[in-house]
Short mmCIF file of C-alpha atoms in Angstrom, two decimals:
data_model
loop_
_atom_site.label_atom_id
_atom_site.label_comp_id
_atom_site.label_asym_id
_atom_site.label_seq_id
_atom_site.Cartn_x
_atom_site.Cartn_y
_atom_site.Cartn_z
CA UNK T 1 0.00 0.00 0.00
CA UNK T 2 0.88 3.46 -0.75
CA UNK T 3 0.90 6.01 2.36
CA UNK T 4 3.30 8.81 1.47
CA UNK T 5 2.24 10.99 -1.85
CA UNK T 6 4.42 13.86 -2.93
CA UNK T 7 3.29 16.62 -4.44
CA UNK T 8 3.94 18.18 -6.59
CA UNK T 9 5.84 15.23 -8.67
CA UNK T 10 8.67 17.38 -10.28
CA UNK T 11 9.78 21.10 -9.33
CA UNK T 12 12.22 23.12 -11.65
CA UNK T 13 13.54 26.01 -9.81
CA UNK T 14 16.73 28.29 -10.10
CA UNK T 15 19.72 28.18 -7.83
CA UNK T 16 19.27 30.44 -4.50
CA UNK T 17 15.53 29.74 -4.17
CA UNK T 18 13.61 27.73 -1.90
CA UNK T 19 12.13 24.29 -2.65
CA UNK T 20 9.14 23.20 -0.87
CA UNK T 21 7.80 19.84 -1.34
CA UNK T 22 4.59 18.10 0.19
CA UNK T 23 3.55 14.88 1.36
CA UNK T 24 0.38 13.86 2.20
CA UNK T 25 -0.80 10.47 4.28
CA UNK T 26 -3.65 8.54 4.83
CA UNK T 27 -3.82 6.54 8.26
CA UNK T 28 -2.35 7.76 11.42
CA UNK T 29 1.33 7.61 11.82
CA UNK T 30 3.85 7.96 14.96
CA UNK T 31 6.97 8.97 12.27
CA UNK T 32 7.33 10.68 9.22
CA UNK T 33 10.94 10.74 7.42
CA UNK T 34 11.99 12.25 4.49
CA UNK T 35 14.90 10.91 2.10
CA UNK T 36 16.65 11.90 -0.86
CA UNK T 37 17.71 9.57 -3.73
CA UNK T 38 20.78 10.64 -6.40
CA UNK T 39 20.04 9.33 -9.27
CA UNK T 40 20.25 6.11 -9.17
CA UNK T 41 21.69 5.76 -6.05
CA UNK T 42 20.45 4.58 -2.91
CA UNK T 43 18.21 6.75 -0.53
CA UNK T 44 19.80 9.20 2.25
CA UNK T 45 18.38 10.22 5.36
CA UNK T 46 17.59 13.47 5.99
CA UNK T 47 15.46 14.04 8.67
CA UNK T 48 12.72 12.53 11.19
CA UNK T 49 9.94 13.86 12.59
CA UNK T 50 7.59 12.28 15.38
CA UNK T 51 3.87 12.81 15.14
CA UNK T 52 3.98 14.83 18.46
CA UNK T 53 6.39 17.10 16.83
CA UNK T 54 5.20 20.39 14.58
CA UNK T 55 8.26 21.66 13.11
CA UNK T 56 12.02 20.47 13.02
CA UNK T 57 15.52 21.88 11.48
CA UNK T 58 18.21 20.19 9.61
CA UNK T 59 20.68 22.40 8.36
CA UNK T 60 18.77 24.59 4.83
CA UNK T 61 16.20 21.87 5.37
CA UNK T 62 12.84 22.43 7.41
CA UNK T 63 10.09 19.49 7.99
CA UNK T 64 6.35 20.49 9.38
CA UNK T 65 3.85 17.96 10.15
CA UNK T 66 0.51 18.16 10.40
CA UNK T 67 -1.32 15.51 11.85
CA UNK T 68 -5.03 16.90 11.73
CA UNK T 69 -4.56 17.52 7.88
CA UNK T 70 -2.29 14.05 7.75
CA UNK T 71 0.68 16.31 5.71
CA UNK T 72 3.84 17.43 6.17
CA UNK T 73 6.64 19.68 3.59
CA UNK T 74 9.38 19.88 3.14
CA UNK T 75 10.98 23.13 2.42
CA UNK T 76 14.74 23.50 1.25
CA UNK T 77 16.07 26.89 1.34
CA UNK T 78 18.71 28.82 -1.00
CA UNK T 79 18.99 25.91 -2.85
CA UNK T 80 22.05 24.40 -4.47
CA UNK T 81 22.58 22.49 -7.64
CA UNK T 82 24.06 19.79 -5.55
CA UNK T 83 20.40 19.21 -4.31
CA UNK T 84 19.20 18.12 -7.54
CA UNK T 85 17.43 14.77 -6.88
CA UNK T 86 14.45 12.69 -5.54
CA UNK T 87 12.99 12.80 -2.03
CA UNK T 88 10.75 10.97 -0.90
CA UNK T 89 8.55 10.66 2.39
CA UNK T 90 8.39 7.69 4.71
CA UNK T 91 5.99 6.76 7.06
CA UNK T 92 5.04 4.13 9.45
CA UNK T 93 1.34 3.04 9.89
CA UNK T 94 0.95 4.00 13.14
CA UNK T 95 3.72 2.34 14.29
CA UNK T 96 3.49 -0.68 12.19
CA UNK T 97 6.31 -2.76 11.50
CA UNK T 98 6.84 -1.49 8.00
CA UNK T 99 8.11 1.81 6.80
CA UNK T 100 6.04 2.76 3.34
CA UNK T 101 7.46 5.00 0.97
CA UNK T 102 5.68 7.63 -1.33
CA UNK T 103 6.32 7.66 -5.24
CA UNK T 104 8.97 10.49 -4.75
CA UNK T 105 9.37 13.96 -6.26
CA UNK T 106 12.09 15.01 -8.54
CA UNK T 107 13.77 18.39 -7.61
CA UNK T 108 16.06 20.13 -10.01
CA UNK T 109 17.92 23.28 -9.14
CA UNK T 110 19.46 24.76 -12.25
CA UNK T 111 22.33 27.08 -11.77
CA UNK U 1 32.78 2.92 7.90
CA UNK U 2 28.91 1.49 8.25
CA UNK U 3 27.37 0.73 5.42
CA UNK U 4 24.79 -1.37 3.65
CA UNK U 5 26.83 -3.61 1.23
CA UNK U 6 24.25 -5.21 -1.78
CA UNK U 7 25.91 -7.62 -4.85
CA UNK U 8 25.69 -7.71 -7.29
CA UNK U 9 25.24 -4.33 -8.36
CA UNK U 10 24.23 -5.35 -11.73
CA UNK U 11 22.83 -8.54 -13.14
CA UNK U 12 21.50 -9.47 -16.53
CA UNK U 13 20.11 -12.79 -16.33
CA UNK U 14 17.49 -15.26 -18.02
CA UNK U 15 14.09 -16.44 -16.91
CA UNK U 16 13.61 -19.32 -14.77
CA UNK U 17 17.23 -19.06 -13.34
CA UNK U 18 17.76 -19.16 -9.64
CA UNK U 19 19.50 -16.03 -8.22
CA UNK U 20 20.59 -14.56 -4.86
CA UNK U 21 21.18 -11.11 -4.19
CA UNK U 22 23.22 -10.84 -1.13
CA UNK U 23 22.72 -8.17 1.39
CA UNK U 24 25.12 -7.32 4.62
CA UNK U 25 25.20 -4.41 7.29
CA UNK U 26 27.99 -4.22 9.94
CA UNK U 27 26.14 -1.82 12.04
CA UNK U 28 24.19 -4.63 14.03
CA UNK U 29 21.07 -3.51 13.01
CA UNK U 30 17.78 -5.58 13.68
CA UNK U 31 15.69 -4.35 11.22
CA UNK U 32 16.84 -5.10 7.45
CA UNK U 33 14.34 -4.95 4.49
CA UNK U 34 14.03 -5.08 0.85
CA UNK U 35 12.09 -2.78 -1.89
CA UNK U 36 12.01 -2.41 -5.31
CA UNK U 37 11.91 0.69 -7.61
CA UNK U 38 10.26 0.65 -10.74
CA UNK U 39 9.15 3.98 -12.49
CA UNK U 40 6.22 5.44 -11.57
CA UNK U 41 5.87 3.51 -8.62
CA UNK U 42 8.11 4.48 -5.94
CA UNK U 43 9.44 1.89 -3.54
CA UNK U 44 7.66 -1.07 -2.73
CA UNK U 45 8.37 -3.67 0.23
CA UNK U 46 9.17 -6.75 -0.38
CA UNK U 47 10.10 -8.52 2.29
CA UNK U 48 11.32 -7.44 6.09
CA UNK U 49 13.06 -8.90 9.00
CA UNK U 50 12.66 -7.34 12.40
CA UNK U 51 15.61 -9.84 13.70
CA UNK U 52 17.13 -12.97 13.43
CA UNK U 53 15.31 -15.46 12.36
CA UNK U 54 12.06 -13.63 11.63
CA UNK U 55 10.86 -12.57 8.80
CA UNK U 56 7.61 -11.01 7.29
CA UNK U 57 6.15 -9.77 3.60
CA UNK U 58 6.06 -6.58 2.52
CA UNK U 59 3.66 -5.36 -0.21
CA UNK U 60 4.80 -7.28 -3.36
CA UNK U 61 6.76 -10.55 -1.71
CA UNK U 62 5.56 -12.69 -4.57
CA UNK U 63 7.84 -14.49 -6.43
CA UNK U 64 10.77 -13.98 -3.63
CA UNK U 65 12.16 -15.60 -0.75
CA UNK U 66 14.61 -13.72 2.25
CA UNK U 67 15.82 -15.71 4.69
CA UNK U 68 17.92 -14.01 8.22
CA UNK U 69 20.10 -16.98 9.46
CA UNK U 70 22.63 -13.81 11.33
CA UNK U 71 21.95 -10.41 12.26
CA UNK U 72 24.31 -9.12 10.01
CA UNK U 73 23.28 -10.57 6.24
CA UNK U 74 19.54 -10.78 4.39
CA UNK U 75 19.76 -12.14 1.31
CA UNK U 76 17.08 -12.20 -1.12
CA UNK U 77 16.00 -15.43 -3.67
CA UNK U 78 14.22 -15.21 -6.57
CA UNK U 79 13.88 -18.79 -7.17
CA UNK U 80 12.33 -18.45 -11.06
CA UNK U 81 12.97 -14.84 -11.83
CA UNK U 82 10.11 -13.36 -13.99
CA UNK U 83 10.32 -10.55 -16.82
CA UNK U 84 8.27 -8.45 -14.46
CA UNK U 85 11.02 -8.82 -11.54
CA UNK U 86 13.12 -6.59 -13.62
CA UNK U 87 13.75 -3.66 -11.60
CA UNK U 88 15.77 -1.93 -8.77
CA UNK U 89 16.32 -3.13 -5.61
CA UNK U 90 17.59 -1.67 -1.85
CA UNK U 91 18.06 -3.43 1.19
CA UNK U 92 18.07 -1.07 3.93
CA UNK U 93 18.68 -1.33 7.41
CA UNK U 94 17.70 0.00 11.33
CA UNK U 95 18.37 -0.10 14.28
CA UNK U 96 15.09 -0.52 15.35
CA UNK U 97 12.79 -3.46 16.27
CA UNK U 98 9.64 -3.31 17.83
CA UNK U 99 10.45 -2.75 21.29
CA UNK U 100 12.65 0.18 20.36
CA UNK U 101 9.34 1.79 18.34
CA UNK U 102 9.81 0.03 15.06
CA UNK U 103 11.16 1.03 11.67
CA UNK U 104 9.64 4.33 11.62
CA UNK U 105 11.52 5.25 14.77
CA UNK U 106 14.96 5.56 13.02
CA UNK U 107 16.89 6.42 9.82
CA UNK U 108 17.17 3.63 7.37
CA UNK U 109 20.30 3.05 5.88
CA UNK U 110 19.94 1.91 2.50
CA UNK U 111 22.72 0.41 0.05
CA UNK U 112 23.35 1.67 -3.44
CA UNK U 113 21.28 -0.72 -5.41
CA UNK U 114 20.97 -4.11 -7.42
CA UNK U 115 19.77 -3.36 -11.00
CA UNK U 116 18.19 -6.77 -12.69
CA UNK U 117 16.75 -7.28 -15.63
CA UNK U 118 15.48 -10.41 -16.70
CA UNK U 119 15.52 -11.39 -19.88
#
């Protein structure tokens, strides 16, 4: 089953802006995670965020969730060619023992 | 260095012939699990192991076997690969299992990928 879906499904943008990227679930969930996937390569943490959590920091990246609305984004500032990719959202059923992915959304920064 | 070591990396094989895909982790993680990547559909579970020695399906286990004889390795079988088994595959790893919150709890460590096609 498919819990995760990213939207939108490819974003073009110019070096120095932001990114912002959405992902939107279906059951309840304790975790959300978000990864990012060179092309073909394998995926990459990047960050974790607990359903009693609203907002978290990584660095240029910042994760919301929102449980009543079941979505979180994922927002990438001054962006970087280097951050050219795929990310994808994670989540895990409520707590289920399996962690199900979303379809993933390509990001391209040009420079 | 930890890592998530897969092999092959690439295979080009016929149908109907047995093949392994061998997947270790020297991190001493419990959880280890398989997907596949095909276009348009994201990753898909195949199979998962919370520990030694137990093992579950994911969303599309058919037409594989895993098996998780040490903590360390997971391999996975296709015992009569299929055209349609063509595709991309991670193993991943975690620390977690259940009584540490499960796979959603931590990062997953994935390795860099086994691309198959099947001819």
């Amino acid at each position: 089953s498919q819990q995760g879906e990213e939207d939108p499904q490819a974003l073009s943008i110019q070096e120095g802006e932001n990114a912002t990227m959405n992902c939107s679930y279906k059951t309840s969930i304790n975790n959300l995670q978000w990864y990012r996937q060179n092309s073909g390569r394998g995926l990459v943490h990047l960050i974790l965020i607990r359903s009693n959590e609203r907002e978290k920091h990584s660095g240029r990246l910042r994760v919301t969730l929102d449980t009543s609305k079941k979505s979180s984004s994922l927002l990438i500032t001054a962006s970087r060619a280097a951050d050219t990719a795929s990310y994808f959202c994670a989540t895990d059923e409520g707590g289920s023992e399996k962690l199900v992915f979303g379809k993933g959304m390509k990001l391209t920064v040009n420079p | 260095e930890a890592q998530v070591t897969q092999n092959p990396r690439y295979l080009i094989t016929v149908t109907g012939k047995k093949l392994t895909v061998t997947c270790s982790q020297n991190m001493n993680h419990e959880y280890m699990s398989w997907y596949r990547q095909d276009p348009g559909l994201g990753l898909r579970q195949i199979y998962y192991s919370m520990n030694v020695e137990v093992t579950d399906k994911g969303d599309v286990p058919e037409g594989y076997k895993v098996s998780r004889k040490e903590k360390r390795n997971f391999p996975l079988i296709l015992e009569s690969p299929s055209p349609n088994q063509t595709s991309l595959y991670f193993c991943a790893s975690s620390l977690s299992g259940l009584h540490r919150g499960g796979p959603g709890n931590q990062p997953q460590h994935f390795g860099d990928g086994t691309r198959l096609s099947i001819l």
